[in-house]
PDB file with one MODEL, atoms N, CA, C and O in Angstrom:
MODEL        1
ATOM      1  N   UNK A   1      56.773 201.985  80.397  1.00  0.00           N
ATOM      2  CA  UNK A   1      55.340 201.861  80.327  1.00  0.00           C
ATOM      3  C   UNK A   1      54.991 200.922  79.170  1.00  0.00           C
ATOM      4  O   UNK A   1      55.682 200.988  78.154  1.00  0.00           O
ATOM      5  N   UNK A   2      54.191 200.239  79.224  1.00  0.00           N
ATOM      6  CA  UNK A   2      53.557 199.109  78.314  1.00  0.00           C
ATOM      7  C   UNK A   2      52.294 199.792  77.498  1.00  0.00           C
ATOM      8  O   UNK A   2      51.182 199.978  77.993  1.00  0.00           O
ATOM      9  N   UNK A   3      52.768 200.199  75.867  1.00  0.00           N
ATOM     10  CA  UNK A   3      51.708 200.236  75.294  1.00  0.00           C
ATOM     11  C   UNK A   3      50.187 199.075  75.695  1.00  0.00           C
ATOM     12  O   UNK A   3      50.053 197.859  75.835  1.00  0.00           O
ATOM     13  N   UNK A   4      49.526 199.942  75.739  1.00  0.00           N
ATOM     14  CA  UNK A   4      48.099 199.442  75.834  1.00  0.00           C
ATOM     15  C   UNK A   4      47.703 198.658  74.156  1.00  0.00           C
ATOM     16  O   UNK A   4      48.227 199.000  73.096  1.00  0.00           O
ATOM     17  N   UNK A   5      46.616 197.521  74.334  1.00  0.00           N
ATOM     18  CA  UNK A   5      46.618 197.026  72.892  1.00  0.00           C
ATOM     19  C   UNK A   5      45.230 197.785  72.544  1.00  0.00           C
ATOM     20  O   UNK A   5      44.263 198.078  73.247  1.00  0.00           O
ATOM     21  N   UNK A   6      45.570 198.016  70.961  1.00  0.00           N
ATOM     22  CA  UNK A   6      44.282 198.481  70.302  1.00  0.00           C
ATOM     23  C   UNK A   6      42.581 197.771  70.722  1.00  0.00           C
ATOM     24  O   UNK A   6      42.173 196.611  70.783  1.00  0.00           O
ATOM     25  N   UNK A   7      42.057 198.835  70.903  1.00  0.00           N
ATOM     26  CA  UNK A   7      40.510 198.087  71.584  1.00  0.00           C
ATOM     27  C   UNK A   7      39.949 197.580  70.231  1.00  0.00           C
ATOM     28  O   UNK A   7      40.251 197.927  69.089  1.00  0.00           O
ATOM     29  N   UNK A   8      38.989 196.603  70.700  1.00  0.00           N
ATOM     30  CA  UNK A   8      38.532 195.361  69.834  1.00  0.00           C
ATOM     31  C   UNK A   8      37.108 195.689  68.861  1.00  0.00           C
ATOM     32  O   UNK A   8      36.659 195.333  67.771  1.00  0.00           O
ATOM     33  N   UNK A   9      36.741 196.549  69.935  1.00  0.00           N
ATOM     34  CA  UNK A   9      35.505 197.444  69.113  1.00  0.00           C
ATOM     35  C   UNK A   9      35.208 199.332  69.198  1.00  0.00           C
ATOM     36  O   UNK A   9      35.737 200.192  69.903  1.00  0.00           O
ATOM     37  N   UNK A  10      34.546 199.381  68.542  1.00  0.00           N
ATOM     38  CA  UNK A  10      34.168 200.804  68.294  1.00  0.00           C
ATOM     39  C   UNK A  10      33.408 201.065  70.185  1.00  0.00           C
ATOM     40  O   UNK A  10      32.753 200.317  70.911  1.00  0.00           O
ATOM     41  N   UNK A  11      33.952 202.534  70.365  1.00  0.00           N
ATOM     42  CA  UNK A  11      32.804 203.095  71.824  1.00  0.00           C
ATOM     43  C   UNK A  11      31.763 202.953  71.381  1.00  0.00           C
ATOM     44  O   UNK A  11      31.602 202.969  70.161  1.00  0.00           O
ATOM     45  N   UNK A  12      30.636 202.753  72.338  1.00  0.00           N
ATOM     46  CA  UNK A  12      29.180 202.693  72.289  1.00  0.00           C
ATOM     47  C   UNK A  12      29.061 204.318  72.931  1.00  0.00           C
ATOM     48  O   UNK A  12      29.852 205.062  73.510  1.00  0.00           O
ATOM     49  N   UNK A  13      27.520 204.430  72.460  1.00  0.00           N
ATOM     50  CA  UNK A  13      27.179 205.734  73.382  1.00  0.00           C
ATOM     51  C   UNK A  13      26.882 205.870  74.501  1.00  0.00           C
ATOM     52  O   UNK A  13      26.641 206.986  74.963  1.00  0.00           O
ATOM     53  N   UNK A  14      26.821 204.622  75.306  1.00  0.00           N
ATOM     54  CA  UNK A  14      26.680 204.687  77.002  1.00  0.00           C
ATOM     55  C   UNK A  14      27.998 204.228  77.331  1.00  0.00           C
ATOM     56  O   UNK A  14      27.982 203.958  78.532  1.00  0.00           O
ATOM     57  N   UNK A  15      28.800 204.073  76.985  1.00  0.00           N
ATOM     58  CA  UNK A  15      30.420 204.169  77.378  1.00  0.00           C
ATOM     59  C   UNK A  15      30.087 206.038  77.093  1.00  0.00           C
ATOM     60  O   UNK A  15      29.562 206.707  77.984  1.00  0.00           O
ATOM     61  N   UNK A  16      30.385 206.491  76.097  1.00  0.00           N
ATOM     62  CA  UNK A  16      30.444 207.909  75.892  1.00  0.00           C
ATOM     63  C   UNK A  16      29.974 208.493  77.079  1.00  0.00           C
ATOM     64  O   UNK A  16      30.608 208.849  78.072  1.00  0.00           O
ATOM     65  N   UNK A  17      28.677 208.544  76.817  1.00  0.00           N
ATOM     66  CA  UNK A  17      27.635 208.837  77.743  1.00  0.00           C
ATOM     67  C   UNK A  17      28.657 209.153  79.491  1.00  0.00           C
ATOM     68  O   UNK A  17      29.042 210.228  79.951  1.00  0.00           O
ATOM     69  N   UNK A  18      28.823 207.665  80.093  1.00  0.00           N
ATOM     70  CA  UNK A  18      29.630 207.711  81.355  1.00  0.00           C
ATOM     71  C   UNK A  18      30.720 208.457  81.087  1.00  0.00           C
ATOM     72  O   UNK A  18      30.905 209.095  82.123  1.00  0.00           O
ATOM     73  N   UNK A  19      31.593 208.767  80.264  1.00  0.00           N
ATOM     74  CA  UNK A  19      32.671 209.767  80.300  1.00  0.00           C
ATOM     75  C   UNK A  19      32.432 210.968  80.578  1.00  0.00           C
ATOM     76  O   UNK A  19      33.117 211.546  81.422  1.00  0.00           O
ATOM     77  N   UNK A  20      31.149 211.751  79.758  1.00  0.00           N
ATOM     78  CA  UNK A  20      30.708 212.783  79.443  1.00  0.00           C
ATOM     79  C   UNK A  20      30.043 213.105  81.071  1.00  0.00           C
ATOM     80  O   UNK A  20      29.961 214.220  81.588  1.00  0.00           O
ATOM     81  N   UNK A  21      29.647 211.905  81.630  1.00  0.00           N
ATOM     82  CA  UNK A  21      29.074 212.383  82.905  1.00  0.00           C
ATOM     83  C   UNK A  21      30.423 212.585  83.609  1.00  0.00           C
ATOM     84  O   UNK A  21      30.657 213.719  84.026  1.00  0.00           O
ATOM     85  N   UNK A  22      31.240 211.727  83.771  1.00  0.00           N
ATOM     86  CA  UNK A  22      31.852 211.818  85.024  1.00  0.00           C
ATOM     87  C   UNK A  22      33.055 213.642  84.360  1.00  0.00           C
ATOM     88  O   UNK A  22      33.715 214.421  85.049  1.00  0.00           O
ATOM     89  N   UNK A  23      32.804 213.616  82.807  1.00  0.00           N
ATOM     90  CA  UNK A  23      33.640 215.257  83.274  1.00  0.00           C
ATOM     91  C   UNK A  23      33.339 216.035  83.572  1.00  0.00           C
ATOM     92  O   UNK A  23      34.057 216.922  84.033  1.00  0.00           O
ATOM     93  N   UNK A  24      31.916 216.091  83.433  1.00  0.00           N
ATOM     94  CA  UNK A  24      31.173 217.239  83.681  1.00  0.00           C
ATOM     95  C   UNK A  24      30.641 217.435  85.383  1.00  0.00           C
ATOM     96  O   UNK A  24      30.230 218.423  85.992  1.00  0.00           O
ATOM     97  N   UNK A  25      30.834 216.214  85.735  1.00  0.00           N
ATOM     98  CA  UNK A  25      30.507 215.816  87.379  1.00  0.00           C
ATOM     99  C   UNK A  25      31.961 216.530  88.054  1.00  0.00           C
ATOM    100  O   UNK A  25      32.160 217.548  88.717  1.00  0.00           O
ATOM    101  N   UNK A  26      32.554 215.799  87.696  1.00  0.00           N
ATOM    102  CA  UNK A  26      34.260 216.877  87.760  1.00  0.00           C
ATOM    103  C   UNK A  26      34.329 217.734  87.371  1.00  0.00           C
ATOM    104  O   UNK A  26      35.376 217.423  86.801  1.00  0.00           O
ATOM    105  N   UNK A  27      34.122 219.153  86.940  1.00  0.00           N
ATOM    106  CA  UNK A  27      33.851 219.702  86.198  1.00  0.00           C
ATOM    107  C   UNK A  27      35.063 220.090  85.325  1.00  0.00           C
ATOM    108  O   UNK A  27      35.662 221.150  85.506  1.00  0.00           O
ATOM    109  N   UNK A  28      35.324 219.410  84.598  1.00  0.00           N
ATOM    110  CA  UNK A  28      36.619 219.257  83.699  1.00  0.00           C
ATOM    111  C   UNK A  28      35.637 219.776  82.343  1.00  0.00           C
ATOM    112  O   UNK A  28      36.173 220.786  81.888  1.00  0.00           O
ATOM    113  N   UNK A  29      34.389 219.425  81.553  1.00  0.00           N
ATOM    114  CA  UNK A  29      33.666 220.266  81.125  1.00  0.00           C
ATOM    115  C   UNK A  29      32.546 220.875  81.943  1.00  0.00           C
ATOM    116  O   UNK A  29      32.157 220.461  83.035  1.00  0.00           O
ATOM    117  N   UNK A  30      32.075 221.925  81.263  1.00  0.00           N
ATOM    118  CA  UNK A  30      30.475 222.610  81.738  1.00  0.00           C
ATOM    119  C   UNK A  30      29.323 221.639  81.340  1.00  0.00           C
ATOM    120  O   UNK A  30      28.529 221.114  82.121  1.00  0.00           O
ATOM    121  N   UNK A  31      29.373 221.494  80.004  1.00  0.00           N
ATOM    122  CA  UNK A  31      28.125 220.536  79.857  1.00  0.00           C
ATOM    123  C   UNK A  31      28.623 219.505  78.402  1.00  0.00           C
ATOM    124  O   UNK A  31      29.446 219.860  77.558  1.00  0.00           O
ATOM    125  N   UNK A  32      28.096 218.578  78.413  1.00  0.00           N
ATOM    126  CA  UNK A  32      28.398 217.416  77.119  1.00  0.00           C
ATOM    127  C   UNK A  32      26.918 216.600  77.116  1.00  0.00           C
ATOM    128  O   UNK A  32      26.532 215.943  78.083  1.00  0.00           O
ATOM    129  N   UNK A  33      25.929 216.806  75.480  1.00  0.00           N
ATOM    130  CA  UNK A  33      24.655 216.415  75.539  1.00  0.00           C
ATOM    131  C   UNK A  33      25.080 215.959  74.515  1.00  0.00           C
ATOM    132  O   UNK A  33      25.908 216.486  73.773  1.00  0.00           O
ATOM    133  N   UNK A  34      24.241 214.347  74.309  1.00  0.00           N
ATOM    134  CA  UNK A  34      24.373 214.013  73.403  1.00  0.00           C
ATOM    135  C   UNK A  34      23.054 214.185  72.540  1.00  0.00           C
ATOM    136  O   UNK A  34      21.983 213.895  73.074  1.00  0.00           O
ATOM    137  N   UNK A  35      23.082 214.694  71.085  1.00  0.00           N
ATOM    138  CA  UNK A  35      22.077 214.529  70.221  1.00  0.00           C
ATOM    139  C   UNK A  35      21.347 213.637  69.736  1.00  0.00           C
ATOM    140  O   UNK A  35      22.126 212.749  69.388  1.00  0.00           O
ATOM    141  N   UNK A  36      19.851 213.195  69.394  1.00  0.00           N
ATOM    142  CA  UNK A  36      19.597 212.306  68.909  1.00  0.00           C
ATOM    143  C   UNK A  36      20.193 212.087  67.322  1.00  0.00           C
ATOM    144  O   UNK A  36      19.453 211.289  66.747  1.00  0.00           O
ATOM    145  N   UNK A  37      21.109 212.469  66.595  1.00  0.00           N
ATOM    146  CA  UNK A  37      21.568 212.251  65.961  1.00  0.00           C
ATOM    147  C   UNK A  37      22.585 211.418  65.727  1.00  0.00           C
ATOM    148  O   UNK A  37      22.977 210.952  64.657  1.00  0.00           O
ATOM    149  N   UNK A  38      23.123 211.216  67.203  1.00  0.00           N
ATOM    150  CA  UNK A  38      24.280 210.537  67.973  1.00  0.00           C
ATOM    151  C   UNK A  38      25.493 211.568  68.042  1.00  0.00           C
ATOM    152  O   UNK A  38      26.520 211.369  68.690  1.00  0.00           O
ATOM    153  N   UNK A  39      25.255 212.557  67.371  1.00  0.00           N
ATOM    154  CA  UNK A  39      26.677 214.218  67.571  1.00  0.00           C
ATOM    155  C   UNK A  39      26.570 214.350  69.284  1.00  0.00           C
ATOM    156  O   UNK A  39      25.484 214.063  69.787  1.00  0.00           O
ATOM    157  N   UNK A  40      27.409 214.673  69.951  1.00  0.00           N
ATOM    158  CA  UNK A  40      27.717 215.333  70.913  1.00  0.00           C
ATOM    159  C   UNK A  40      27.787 216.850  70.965  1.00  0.00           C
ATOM    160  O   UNK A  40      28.547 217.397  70.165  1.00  0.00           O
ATOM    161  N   UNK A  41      27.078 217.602  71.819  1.00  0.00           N
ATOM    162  CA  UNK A  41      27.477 219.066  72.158  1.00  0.00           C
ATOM    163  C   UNK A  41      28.144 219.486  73.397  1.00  0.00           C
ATOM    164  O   UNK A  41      27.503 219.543  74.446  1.00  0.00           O
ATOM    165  N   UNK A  42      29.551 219.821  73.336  1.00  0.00           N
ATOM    166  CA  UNK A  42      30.266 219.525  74.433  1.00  0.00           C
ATOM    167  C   UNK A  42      30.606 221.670  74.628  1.00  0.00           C
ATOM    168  O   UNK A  42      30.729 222.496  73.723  1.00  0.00           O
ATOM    169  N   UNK A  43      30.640 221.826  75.784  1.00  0.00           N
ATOM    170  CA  UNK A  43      30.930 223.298  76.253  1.00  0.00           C
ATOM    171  C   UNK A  43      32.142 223.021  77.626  1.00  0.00           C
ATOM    172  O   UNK A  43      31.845 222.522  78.711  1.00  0.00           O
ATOM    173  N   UNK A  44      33.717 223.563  77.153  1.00  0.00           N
ATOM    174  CA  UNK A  44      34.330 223.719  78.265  1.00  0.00           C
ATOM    175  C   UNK A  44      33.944 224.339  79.161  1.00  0.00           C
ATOM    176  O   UNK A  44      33.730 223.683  80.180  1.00  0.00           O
ATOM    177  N   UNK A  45      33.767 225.332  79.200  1.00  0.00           N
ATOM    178  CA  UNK A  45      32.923 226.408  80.325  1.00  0.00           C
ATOM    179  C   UNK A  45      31.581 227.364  80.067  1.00  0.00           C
ATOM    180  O   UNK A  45      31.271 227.528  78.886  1.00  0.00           O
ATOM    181  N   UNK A  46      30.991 227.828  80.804  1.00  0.00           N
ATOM    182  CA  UNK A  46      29.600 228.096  80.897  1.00  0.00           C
ATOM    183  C   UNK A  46      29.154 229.229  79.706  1.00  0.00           C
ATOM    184  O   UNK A  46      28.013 229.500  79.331  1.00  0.00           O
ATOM    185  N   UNK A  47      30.766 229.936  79.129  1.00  0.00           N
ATOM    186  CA  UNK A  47      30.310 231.338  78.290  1.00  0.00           C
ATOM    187  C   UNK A  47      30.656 230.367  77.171  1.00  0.00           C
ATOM    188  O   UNK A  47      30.017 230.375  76.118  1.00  0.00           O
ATOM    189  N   UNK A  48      31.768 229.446  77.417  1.00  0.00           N
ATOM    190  CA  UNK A  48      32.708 228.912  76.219  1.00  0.00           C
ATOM    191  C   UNK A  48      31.866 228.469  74.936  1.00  0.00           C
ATOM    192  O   UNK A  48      30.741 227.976  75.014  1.00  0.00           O
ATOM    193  N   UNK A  49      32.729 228.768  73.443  1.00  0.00           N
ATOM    194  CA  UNK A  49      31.943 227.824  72.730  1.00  0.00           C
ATOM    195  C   UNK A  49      31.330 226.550  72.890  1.00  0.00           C
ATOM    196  O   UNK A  49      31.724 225.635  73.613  1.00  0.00           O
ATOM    197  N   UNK A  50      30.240 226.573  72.085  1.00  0.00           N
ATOM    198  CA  UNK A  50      29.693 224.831  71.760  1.00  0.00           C
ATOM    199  C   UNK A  50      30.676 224.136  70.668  1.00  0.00           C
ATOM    200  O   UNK A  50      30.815 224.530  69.510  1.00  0.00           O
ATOM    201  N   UNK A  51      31.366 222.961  71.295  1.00  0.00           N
ATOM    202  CA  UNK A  51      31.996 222.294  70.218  1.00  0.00           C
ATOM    203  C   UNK A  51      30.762 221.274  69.732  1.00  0.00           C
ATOM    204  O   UNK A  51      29.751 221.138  70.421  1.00  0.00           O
ATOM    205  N   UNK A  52      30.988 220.490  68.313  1.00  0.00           N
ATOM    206  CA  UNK A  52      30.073 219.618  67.833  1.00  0.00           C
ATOM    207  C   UNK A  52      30.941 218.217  67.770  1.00  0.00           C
ATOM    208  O   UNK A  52      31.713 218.268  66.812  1.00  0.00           O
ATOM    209  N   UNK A  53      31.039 217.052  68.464  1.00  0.00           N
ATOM    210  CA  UNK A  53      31.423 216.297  68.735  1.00  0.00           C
ATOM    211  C   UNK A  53      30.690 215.320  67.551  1.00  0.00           C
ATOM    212  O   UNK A  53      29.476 215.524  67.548  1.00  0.00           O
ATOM    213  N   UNK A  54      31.194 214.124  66.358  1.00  0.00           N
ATOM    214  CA  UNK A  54      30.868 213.094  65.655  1.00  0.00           C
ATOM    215  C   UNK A  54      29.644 212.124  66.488  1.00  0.00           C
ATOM    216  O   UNK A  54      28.448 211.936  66.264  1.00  0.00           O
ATOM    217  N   UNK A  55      30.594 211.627  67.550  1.00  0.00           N
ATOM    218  CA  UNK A  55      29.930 210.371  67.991  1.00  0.00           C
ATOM    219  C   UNK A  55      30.816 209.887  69.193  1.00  0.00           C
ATOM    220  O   UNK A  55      31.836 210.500  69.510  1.00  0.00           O
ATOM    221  N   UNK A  56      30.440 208.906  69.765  1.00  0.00           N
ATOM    222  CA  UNK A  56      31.110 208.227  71.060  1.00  0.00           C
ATOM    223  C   UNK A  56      32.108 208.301  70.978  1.00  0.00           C
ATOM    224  O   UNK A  56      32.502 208.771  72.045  1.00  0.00           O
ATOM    225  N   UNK A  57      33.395 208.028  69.951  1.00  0.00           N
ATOM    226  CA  UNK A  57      34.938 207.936  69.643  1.00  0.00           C
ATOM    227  C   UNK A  57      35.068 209.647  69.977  1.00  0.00           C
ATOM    228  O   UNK A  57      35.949 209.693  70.836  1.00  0.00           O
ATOM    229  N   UNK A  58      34.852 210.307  69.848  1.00  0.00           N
ATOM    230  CA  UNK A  58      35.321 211.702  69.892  1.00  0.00           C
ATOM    231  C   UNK A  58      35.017 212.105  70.725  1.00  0.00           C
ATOM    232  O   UNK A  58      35.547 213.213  70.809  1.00  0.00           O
ATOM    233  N   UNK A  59      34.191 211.845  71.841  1.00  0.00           N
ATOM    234  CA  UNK A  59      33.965 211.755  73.221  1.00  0.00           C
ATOM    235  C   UNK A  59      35.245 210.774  74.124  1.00  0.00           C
ATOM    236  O   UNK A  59      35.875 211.280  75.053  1.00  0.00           O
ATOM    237  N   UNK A  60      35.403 209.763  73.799  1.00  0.00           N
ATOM    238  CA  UNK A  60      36.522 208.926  74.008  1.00  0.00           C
ATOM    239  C   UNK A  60      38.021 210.058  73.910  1.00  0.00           C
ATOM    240  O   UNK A  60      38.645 210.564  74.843  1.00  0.00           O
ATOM    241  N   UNK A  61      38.268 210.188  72.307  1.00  0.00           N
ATOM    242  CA  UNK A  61      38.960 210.928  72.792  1.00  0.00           C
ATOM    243  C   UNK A  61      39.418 212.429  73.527  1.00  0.00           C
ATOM    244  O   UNK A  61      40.545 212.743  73.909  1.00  0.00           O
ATOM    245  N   UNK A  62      37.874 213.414  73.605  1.00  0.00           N
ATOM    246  CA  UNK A  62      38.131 214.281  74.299  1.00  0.00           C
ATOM    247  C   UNK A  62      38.498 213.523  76.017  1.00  0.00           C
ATOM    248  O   UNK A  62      39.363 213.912  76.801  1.00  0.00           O
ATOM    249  N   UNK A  63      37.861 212.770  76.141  1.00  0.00           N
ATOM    250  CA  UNK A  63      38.289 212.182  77.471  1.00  0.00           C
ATOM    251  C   UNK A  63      39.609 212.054  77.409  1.00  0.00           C
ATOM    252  O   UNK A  63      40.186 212.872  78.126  1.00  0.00           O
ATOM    253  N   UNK A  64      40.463 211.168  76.685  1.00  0.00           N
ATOM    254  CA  UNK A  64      41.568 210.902  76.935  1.00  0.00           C
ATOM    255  C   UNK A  64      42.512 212.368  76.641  1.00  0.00           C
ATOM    256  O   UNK A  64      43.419 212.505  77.462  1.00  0.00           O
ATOM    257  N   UNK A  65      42.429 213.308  75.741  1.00  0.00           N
ATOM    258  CA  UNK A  65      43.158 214.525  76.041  1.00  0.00           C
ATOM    259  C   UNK A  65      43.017 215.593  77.378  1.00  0.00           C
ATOM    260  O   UNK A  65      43.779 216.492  77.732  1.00  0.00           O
ATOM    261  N   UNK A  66      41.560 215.058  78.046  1.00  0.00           N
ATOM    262  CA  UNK A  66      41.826 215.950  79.205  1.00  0.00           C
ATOM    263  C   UNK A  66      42.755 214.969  80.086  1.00  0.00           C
ATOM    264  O   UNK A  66      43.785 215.299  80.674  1.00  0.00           O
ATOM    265  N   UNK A  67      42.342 214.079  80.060  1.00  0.00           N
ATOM    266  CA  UNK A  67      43.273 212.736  81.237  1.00  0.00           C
ATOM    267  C   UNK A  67      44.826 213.293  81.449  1.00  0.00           C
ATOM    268  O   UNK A  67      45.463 213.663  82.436  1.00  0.00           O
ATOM    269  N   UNK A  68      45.157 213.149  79.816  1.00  0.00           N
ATOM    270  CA  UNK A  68      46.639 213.796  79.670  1.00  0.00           C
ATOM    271  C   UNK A  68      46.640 214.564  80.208  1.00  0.00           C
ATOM    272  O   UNK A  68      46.813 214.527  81.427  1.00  0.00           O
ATOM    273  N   UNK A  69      46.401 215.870  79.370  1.00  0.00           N
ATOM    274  CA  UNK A  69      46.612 217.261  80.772  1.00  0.00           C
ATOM    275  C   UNK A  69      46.394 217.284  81.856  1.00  0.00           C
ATOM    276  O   UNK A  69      47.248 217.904  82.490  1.00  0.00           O
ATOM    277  N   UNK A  70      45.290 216.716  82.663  1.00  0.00           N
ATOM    278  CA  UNK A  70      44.949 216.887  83.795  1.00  0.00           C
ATOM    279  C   UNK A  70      46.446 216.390  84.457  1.00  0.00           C
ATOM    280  O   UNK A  70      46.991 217.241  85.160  1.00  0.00           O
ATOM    281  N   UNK A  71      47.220 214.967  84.278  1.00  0.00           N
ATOM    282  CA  UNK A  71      47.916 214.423  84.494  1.00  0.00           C
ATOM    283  C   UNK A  71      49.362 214.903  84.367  1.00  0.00           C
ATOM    284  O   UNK A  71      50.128 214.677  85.303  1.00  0.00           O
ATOM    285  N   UNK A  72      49.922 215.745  82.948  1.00  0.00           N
ATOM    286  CA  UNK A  72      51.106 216.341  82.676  1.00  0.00           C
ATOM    287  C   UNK A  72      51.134 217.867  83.434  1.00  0.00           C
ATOM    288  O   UNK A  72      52.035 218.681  83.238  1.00  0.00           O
ATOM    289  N   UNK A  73      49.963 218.098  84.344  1.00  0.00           N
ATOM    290  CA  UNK A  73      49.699 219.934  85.090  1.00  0.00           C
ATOM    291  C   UNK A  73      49.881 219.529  86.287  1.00  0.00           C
ATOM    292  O   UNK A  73      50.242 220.483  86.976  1.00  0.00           O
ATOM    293  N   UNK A  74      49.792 218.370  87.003  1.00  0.00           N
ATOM    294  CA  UNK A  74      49.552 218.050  88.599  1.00  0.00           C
ATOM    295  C   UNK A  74      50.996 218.346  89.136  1.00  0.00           C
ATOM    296  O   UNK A  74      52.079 218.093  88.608  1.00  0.00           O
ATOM    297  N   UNK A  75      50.746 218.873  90.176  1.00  0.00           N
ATOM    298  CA  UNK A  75      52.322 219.308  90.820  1.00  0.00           C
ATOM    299  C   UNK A  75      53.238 218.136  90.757  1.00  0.00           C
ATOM    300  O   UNK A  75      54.387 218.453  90.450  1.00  0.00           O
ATOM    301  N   UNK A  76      53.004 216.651  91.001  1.00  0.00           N
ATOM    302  CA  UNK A  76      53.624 215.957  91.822  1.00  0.00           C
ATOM    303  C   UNK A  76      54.336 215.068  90.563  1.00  0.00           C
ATOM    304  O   UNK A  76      55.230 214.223  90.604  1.00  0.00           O
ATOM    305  N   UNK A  77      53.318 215.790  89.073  1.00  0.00           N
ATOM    306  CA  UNK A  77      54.322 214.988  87.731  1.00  0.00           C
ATOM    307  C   UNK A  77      55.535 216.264  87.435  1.00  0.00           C
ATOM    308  O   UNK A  77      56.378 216.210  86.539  1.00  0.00           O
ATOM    309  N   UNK A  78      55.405 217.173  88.233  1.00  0.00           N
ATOM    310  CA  UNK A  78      56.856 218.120  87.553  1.00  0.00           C
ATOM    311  C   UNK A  78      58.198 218.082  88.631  1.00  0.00           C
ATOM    312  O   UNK A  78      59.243 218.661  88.335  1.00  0.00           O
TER     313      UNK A  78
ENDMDL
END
């Protein structure tokens, strides 16, 4: 596999934003709002805690740690 090269700029919050939709559209989270503060409030499931997310990068990477798992759990990677 070919490392990927370091991205050139910081996430924006409508990059964020589209992540946060499409997990929650999947329902990989329950809900992810972003604050006018620019913090994220992200809930795995409907009872689950509220996590407090920084900003777009920490949205980025909750995206990319579910990707992983979703990806290292699928029958067809074991």
């Amino acid at each position: 596999m070919t490392p990927r090269s370091p991205r050139s700029s910081d996430p924006t919050a409508a990059e964020a934003g589209a992540w946060a939709d499409v997990l929650v559209r999947r329902h990989l989270l329950h809900a992810a709002v972003r604050t006018p503060t620019g913090q994220w409030l992200v809930q795995d499931q409907h009872d689950g805690a509220v996590r407090v997310l920084t900003g777009p990068a920490d949205v980025l990477a909750l995206a990319a740690t579910i990707q992983h798992h979703t990806r290292i759990t699928r029958p067809e990677s074991q």
